[in-house]
Tab-separated table of C-alpha atoms in Angstrom:
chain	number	residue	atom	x	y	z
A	1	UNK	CA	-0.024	28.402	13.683
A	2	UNK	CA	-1.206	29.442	9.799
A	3	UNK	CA	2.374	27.545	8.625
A	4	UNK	CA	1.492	24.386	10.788
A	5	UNK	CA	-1.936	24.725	9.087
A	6	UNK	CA	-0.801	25.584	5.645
A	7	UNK	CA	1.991	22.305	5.601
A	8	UNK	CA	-0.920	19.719	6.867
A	9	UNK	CA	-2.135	17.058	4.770
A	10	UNK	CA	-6.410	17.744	4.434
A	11	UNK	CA	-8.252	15.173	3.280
A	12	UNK	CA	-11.982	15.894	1.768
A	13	UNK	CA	-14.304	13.295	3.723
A	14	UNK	CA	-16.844	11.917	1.889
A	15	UNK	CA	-15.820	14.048	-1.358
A	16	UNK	CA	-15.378	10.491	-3.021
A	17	UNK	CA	-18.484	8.622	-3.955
A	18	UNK	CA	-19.059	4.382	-4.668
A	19	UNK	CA	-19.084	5.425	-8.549
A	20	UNK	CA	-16.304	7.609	-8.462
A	21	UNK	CA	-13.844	5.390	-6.375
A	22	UNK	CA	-14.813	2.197	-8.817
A	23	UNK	CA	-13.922	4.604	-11.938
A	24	UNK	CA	-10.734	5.999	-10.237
A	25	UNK	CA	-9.692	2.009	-9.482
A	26	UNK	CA	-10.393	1.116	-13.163
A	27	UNK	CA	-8.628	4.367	-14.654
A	28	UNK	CA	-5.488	2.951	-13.467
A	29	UNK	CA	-6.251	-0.636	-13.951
A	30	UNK	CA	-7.942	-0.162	-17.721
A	31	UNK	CA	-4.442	1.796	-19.054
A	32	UNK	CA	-1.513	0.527	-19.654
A	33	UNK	CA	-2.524	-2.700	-18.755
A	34	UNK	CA	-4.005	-4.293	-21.482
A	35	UNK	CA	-3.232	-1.744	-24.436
A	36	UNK	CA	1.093	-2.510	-23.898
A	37	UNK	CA	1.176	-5.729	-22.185
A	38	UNK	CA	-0.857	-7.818	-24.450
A	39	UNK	CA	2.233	-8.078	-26.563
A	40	UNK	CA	4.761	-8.652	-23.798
A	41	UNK	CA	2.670	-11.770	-22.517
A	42	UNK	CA	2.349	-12.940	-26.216
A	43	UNK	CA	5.884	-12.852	-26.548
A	44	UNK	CA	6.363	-14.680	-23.275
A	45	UNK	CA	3.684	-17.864	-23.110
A	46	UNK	CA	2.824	-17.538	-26.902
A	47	UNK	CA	-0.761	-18.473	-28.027
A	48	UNK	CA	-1.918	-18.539	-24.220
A	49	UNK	CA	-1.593	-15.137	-23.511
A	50	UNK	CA	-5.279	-14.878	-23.345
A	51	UNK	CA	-5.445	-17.233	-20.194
A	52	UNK	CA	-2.609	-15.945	-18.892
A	53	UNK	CA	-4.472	-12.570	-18.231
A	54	UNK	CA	-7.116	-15.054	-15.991
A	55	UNK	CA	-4.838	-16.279	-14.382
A	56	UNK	CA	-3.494	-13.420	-13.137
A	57	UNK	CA	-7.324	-12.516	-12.422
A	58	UNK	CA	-7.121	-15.355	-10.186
A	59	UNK	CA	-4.062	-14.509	-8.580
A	60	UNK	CA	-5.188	-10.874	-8.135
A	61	UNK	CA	-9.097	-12.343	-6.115
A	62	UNK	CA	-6.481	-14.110	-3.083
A	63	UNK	CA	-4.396	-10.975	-2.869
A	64	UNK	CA	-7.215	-8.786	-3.093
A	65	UNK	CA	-9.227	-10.938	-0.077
A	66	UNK	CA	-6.471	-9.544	2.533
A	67	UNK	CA	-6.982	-5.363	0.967
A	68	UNK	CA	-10.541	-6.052	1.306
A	69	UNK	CA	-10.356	-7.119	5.199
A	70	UNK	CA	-8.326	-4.466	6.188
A	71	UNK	CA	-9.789	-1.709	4.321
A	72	UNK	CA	-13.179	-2.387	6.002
A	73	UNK	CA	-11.870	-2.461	9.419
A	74	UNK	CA	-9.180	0.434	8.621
A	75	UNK	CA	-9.674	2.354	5.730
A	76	UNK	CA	-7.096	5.434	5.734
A	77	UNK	CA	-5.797	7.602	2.991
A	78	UNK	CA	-2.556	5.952	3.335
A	79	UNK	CA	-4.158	2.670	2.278
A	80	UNK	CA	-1.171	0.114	1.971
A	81	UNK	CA	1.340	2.166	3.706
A	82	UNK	CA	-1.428	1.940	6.689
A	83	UNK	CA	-2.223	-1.228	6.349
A	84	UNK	CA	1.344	-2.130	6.786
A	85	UNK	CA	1.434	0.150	9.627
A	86	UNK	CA	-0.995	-2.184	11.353
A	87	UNK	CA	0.616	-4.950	10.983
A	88	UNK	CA	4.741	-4.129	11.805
A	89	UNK	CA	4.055	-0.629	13.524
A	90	UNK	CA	7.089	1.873	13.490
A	91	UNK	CA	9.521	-1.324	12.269
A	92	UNK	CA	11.690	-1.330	8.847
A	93	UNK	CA	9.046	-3.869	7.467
A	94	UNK	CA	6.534	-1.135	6.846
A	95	UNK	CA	8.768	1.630	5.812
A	96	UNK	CA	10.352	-0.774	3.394
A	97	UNK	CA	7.298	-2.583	1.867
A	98	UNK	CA	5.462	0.846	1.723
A	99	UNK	CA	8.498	2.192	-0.522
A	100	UNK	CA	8.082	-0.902	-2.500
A	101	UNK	CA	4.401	-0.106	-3.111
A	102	UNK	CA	5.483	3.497	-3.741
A	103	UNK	CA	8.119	3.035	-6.575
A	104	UNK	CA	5.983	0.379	-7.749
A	105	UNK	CA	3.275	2.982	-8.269
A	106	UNK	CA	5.827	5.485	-9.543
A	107	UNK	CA	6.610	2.303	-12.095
A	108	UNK	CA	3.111	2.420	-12.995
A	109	UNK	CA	3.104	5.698	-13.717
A	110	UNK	CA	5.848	6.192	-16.656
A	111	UNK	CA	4.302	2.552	-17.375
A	112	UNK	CA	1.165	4.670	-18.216
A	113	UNK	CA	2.924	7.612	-20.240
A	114	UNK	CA	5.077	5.358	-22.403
A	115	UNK	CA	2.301	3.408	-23.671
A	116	UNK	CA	0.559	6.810	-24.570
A	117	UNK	CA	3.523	7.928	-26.105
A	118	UNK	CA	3.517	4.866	-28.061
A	119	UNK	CA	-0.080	4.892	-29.146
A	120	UNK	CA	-0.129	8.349	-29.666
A	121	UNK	CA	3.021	8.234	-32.433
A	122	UNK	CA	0.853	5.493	-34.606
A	123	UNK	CA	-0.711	8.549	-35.756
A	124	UNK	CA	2.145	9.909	-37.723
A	125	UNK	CA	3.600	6.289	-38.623
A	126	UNK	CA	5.329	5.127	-35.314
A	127	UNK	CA	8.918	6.451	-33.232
A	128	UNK	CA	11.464	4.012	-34.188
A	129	UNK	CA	14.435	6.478	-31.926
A	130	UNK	CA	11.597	6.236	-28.767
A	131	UNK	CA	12.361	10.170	-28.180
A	132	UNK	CA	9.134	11.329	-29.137
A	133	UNK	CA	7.426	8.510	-26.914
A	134	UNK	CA	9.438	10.063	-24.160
A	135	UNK	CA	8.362	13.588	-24.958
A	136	UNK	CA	4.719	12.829	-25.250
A	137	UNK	CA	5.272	10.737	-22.199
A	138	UNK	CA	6.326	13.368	-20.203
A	139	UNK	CA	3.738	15.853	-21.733
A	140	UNK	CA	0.995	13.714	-20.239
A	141	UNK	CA	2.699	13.667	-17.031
A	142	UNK	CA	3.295	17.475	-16.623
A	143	UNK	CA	-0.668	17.649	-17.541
A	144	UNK	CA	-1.710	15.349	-15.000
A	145	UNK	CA	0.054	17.422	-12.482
A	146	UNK	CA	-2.142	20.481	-12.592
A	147	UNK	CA	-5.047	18.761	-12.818
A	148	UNK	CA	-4.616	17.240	-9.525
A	149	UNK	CA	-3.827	20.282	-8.256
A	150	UNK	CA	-7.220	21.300	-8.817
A	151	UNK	CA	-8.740	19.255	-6.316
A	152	UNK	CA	-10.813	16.198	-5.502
A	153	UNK	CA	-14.099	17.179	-7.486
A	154	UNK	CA	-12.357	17.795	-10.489
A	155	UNK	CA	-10.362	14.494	-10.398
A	156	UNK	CA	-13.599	12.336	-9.731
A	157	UNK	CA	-15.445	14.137	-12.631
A	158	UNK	CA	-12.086	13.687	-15.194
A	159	UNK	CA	-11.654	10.519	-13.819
A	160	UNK	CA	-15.009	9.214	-14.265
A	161	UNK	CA	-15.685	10.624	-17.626
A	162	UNK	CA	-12.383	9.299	-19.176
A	163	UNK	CA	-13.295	6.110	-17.325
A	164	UNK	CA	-17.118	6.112	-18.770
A	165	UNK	CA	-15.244	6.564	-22.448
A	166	UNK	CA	-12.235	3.983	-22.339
A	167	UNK	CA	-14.402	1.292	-20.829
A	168	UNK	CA	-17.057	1.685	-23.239
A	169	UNK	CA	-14.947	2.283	-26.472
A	170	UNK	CA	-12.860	-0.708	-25.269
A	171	UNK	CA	-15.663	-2.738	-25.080
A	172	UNK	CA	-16.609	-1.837	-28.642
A	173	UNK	CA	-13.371	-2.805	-29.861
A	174	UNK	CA	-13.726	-5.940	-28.250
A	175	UNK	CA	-17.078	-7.212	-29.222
A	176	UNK	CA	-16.206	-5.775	-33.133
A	177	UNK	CA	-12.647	-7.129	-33.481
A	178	UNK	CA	-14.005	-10.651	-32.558
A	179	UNK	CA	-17.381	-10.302	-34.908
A	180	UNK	CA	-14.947	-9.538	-37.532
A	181	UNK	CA	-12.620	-11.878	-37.024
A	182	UNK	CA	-11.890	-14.643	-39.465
A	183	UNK	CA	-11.420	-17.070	-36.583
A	184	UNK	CA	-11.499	-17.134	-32.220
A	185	UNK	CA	-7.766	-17.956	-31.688
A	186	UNK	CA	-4.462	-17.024	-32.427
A	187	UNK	CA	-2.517	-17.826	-35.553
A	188	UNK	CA	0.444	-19.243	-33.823
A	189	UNK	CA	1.924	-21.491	-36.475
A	190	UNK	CA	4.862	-18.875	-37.220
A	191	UNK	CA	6.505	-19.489	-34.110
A	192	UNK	CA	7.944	-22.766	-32.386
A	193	UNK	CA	6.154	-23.834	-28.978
A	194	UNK	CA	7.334	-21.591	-26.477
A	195	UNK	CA	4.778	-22.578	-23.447
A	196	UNK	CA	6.404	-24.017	-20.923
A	197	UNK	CA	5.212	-23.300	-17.429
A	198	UNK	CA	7.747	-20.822	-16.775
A	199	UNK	CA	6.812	-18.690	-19.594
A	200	UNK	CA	3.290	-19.324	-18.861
A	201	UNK	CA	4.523	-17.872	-14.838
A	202	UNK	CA	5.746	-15.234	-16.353
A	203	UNK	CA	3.336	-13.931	-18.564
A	204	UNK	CA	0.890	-14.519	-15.703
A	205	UNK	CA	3.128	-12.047	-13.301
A	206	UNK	CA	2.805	-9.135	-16.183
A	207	UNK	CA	-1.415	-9.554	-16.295
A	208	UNK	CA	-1.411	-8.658	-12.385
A	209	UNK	CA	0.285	-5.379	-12.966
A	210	UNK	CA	-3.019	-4.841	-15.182
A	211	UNK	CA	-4.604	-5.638	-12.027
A	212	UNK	CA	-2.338	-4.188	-8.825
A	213	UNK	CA	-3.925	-0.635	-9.903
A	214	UNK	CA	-6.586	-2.097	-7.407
A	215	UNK	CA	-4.717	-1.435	-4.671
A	216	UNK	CA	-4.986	2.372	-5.468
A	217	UNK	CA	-8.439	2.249	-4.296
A	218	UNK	CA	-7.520	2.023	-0.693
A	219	UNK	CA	-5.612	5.341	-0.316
A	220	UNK	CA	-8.842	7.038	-1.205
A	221	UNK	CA	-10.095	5.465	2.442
A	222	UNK	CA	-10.281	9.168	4.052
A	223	UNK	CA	-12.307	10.247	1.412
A	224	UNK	CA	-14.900	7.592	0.170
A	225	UNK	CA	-18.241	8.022	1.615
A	226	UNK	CA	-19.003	4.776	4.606
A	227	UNK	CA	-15.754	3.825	3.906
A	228	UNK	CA	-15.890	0.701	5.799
A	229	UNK	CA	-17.976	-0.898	3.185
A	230	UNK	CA	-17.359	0.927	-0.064
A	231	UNK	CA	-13.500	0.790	-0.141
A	232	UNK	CA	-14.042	-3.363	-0.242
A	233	UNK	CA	-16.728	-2.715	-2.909
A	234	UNK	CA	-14.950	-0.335	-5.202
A	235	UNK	CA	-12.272	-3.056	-5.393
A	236	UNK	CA	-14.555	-6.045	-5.891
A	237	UNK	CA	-16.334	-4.175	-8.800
A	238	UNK	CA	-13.471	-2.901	-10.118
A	239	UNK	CA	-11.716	-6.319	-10.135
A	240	UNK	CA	-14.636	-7.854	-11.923
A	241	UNK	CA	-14.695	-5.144	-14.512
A	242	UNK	CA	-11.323	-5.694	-15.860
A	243	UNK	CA	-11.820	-9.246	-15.754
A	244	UNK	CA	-14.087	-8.783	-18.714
A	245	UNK	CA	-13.005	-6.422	-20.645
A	246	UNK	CA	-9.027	-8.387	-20.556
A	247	UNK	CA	-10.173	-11.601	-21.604
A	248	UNK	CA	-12.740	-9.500	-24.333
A	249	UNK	CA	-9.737	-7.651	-25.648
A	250	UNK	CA	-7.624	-10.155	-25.403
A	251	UNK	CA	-9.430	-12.869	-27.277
A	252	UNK	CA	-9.914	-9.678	-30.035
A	253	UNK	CA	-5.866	-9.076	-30.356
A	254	UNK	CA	-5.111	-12.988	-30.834
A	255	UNK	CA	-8.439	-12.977	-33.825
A	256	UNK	CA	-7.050	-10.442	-35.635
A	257	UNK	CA	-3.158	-10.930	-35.779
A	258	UNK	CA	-0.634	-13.855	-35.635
A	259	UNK	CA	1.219	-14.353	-32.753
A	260	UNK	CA	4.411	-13.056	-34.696
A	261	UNK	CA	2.586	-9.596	-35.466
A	262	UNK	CA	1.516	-9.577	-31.659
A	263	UNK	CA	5.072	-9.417	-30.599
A	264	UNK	CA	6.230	-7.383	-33.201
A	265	UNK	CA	3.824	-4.466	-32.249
A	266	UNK	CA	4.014	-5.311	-28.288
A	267	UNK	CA	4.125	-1.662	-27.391
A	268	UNK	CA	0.804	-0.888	-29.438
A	269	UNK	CA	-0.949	-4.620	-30.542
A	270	UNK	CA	-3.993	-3.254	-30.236
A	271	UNK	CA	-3.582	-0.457	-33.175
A	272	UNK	CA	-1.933	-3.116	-34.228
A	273	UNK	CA	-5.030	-5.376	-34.322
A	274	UNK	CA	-7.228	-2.651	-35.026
A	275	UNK	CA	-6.418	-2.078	-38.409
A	276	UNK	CA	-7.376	-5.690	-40.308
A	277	UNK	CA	-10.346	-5.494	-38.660
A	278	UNK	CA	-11.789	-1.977	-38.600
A	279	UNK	CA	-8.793	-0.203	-41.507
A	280	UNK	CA	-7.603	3.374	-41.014
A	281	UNK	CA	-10.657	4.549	-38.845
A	282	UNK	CA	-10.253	1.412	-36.556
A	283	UNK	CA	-6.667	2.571	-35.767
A	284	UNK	CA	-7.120	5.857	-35.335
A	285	UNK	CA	-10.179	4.661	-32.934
A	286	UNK	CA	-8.410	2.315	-31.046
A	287	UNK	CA	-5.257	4.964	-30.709
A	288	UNK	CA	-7.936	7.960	-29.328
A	289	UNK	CA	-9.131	5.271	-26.503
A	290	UNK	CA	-5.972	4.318	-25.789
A	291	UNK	CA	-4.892	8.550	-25.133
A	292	UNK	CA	-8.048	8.452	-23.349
A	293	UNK	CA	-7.561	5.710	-21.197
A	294	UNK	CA	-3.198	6.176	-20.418
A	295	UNK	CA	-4.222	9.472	-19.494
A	296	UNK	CA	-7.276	8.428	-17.151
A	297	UNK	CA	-5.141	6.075	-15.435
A	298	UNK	CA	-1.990	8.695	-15.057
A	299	UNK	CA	-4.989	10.664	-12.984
A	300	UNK	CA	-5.946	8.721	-10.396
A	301	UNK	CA	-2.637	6.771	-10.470
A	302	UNK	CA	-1.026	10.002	-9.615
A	303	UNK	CA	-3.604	10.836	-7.407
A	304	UNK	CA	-3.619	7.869	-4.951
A	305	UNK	CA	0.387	7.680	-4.635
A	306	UNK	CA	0.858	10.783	-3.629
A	307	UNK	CA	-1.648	10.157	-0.711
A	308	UNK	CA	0.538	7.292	0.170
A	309	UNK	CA	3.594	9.311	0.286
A	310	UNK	CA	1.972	11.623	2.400
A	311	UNK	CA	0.928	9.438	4.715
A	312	UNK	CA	4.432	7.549	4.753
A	313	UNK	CA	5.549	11.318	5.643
A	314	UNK	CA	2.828	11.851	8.586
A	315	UNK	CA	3.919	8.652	10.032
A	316	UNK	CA	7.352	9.868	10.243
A	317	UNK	CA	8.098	6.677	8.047
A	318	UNK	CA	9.939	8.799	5.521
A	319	UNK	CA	12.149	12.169	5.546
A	320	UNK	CA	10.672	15.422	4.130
A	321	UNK	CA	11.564	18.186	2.684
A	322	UNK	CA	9.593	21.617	1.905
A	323	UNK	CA	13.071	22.895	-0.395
A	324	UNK	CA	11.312	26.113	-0.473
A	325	UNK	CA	7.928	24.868	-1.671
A	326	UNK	CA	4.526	26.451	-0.570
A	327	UNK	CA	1.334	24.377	0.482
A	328	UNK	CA	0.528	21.566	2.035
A	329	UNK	CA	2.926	18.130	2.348
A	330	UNK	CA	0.222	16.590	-0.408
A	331	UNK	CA	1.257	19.098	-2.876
A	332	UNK	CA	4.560	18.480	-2.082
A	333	UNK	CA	4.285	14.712	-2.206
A	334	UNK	CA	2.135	15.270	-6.090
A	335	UNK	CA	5.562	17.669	-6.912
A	336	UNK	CA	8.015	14.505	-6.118
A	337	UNK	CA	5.843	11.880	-7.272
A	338	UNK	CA	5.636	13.698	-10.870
A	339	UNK	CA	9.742	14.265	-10.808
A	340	UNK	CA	10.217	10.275	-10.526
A	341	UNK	CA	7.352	9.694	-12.356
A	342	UNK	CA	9.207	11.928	-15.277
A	343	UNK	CA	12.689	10.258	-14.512
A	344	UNK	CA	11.230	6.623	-15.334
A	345	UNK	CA	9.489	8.140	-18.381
A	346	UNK	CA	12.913	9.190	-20.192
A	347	UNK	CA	15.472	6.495	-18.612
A	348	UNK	CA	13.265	2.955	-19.056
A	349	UNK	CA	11.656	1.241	-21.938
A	350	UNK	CA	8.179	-0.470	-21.464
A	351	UNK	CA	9.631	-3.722	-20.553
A	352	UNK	CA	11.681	-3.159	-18.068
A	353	UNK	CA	9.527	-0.339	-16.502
A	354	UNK	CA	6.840	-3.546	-16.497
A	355	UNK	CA	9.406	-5.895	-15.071
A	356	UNK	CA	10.339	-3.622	-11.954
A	357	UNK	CA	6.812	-2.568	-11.208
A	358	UNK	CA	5.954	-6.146	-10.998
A	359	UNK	CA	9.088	-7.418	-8.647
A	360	UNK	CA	8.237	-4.562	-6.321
A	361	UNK	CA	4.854	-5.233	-6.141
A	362	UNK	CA	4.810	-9.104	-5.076
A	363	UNK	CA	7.344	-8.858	-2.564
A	364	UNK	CA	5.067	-6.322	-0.947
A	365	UNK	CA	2.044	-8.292	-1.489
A	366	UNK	CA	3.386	-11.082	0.221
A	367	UNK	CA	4.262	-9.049	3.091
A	368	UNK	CA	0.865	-7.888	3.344
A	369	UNK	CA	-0.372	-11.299	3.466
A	370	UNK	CA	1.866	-12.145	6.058
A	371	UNK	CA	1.019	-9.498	8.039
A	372	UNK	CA	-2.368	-10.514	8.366
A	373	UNK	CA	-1.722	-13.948	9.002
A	374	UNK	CA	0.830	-13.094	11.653
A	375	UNK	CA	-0.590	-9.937	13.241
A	376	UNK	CA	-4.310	-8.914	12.664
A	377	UNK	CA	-6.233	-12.254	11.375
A	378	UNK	CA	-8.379	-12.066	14.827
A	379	UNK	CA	-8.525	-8.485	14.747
A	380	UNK	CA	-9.743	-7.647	11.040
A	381	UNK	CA	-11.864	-11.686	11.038
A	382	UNK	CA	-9.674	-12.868	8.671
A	383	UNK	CA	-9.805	-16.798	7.389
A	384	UNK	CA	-6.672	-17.894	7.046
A	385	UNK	CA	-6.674	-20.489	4.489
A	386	UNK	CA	-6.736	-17.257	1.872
A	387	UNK	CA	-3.683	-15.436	2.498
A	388	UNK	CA	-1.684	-18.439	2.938
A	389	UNK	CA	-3.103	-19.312	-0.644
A	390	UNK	CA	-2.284	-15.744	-1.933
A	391	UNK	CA	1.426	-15.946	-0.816
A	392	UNK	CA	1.741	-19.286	-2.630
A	393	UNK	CA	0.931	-17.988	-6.173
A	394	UNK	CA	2.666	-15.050	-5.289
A	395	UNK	CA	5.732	-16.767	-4.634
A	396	UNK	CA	4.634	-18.566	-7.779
A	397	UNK	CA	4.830	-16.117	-10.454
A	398	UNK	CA	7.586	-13.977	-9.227
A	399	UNK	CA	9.749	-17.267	-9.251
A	400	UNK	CA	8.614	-17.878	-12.767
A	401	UNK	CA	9.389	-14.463	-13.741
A	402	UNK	CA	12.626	-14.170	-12.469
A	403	UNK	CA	13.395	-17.040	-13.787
A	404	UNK	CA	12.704	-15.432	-17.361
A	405	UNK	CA	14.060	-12.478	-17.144
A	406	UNK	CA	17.272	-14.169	-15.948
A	407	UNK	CA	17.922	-15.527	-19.097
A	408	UNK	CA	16.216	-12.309	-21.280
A	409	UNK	CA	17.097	-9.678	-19.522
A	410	UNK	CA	19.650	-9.860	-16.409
A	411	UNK	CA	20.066	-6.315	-16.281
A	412	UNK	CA	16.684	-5.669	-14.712
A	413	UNK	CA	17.105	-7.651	-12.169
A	414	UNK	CA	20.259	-6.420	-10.961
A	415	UNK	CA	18.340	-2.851	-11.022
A	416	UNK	CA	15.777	-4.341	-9.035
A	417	UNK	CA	17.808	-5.881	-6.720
A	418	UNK	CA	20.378	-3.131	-6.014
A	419	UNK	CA	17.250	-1.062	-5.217
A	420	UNK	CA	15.931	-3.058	-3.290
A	421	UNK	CA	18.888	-3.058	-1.298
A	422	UNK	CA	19.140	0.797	-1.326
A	423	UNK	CA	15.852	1.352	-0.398
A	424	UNK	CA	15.949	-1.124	2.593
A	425	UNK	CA	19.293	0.118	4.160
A	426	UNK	CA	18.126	3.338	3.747
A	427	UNK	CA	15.225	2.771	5.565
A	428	UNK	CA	16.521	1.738	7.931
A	429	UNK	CA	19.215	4.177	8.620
A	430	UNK	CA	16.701	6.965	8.876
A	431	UNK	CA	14.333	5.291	11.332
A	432	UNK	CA	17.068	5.061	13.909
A	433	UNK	CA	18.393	8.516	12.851
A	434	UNK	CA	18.219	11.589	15.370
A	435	UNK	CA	16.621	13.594	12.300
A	436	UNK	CA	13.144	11.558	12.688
A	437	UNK	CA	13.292	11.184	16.466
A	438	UNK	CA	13.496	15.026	16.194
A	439	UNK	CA	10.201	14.983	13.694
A	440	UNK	CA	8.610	13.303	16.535
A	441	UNK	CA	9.463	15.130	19.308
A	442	UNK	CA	8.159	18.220	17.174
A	443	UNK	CA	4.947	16.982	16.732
A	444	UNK	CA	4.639	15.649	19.769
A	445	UNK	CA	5.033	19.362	21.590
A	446	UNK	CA	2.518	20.908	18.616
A	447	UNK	CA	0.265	18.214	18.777
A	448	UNK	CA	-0.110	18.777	23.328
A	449	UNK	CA	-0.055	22.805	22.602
């Protein structure tokens, strides 16, 4: 009885407030984002990287229509993996797409510590080798980890005072880069014309991973106080927040440096930007926000996938395995989460940690869009002109980023797609396996004693 007790997941109700949920949204949304990709989309679509980050805004308010429906008629800790759940039931289409969303948020993560790696080594004149990006990287990680180990009340109050700090100091940068700007655009006569519309697809695909930390939101379902109408909120508000500060920032960047300087400093353009406009005590500004606000989204990033897993493990949707660990399956789920989280960190650079994150993500967005249009529009009141509109420019910018990083970078791709394939078949295999009808049989007898 005490070791059936001791391995359950516990959720906090009402432990989350309104405030709180909107500052654990934005902590993963404001991180990596917009201080690493600003270069990547600058070196894709060139002096339109600006609009490209509004037009993944726009992409992000379709997909974020469906999240919003089913989050007031279902919220759940498991939030996507759930939602899915709802949709396809015990079927390889939710196992799959919610191990899409996982990895995806496992992406996110060493997305997250890289980029404070990278900021973090403009202090002592930059890491041309990438070790000691990897090193901080995985610093930050390991510090995350206890943290959430804490508890719930002690990652809303991080959370929300590293999210107070990065939004504000942000903001600061933004309005004072473009007062001291010589000019409002970007210097782009360096380079040749490079935007075509499937570099402009592409750039737009990399601003919704500075948006798809949205999605986090709904795994804190269990916990938010009248979760039926806050969960929808917190991502509304936390949508619209990073609308403005993106196009702020990214209107500052293009200001202060030509569009060859942009991609040159890709991994830190905003140090990068910092320093013609603000000198030595800019930089080292800009750099402290930047720690501030990699680390704030590492928090609740971690936080919110390791729900998901745990969920995913509840719904007998995934195998699981105590290998000799006390505690509850959350803490176990926070102890695997880190281990990829640490893997990614040392094996991937920033791009192609951005371009996996991003082909994961849309292919399960789509299938949550589907789902709704196929399965639970009547239930959940859905319109249905919306999804059908989401899938579109879903299918949109993934084709226009594959398309680019066919000819850049084939190698990605292949990784994505073998793993794709891996994580499918393997899916599948264990939800027909006597291992998880034995898991369910298990519960079953606990659950009716």
């Amino acid at each position: 009885m005490s070791m059936k007790q001791d391995r359950a997941t516990r959720y906090q109700k009402d432990s989350l407030t309104l405030s709180g949920t909107v500052m654990l949204g934005t902590g993963v949304m404001i991180g990596a984002g917009i201080f690493a990709l600003t270069g990547q989309m600058a070196q894709m679509t060139g002096s339109l990287f600006p609009l490209a980050f509004l037009a993944a805004a726009i992409v992000v308010s379709f997909s974020a229509y469906s999240y919003i429906k089913i989050s007031n008629a279902y919220p759940s800790a498991g939030g996507v993996a759930m939602y899915l759940h709802q949709a396809y039931g015990d079927r390889l289409p939710t196992g799959f797409n919610a191990l899409l969303m996982y990895f995806s948020m496992v992406i996110a993560q060493s997305f997250l510590a890289r980029t404070f790696g990278s900021y973090t080594m403009q202090l002592f004149g930059g890491d041309d080798s990438g070790r000691m990006v990897s090193i901080l990287g995985a610093a930050l990680i390991l510090a995350v980890f206890f943290i959430n180990l804490l508890g719930n009340r002690w990652i809303q109050g991080v959370a929300s005072v590293i999210g107070i700090i990065k939004i504000v100091g942000i903001l600061i940068f933004g309005l004072v880069g473009i007062w001291l700007a010589d000019s409002f655009a970007v210097d782009s006569s360096t380079l040749g014309d490079t935007n075509t519309v499937g570099d402009f697809l592409g750039a737009t695909a990399l601003g919704i991973l500075a948006f798809k930390g949205f999605t986090t939101i709904t795994n804190s379902g269990s916990e938010v106080k009248n979760p039926h109408r806050n969960v929808g909120r917190a991502i509304v508000i936390s949508i619209a927040i990073c609308v403005v500060i993106y196009t702020l920032v990214g209107f500052a960047v293009s200001s202060n440096l030509s569009l060859a300087e942009i991609i040159e400093t890709k991994d830190y353009s905003l140090a990068a930007a910092a320093r013609p406009a603000l000198g030595d005590y800019g930089l080292w500004f800009t750099v402290a926000i930047a720690m501030v606000a990699t680390a704030g989204g590492l928090l609740a990033s971690i936080f919110a996938v390791s729900r998901m897993l745990a969920m995913l493990t509840e719904m007998k949707l995934v195998p699981h395995r105590h290998l000799g660990m006390p505690g509850s399956v959350q803490k176990h789920t926070l102890v695997y989460t880190v281990v990829l989280g640490l893997a990614f960190t040392t094996l991937f650079d920033l791009s192609r940690i951005a371009a996996l994150g991003i082909v994961f993500y849309l292919i399960m967005d789509i299938a949550i869009h589907w789902g709704v249009l196929r399965y639970l529009r009547q239930d959940i009141k859905a319109v249905m002109w919306v999804p059908i509109v989401a899938i579109l420019l879903d299918l949109l910018v993934l084709g226009g980023f594959v398309w680019i990083k066919l000819n850049s970078d084939p190698f990605v791709l292949g990784v994505a797609v073998v793993t794709i394939v891996v994580i499918a078949v393997a899916e599948q295999v264990y939800l027909k396996s006597s291992a998880r009808k034995k898991a369910i049989e298990k519960d079953t007898l606990a659950d009716h004693h």
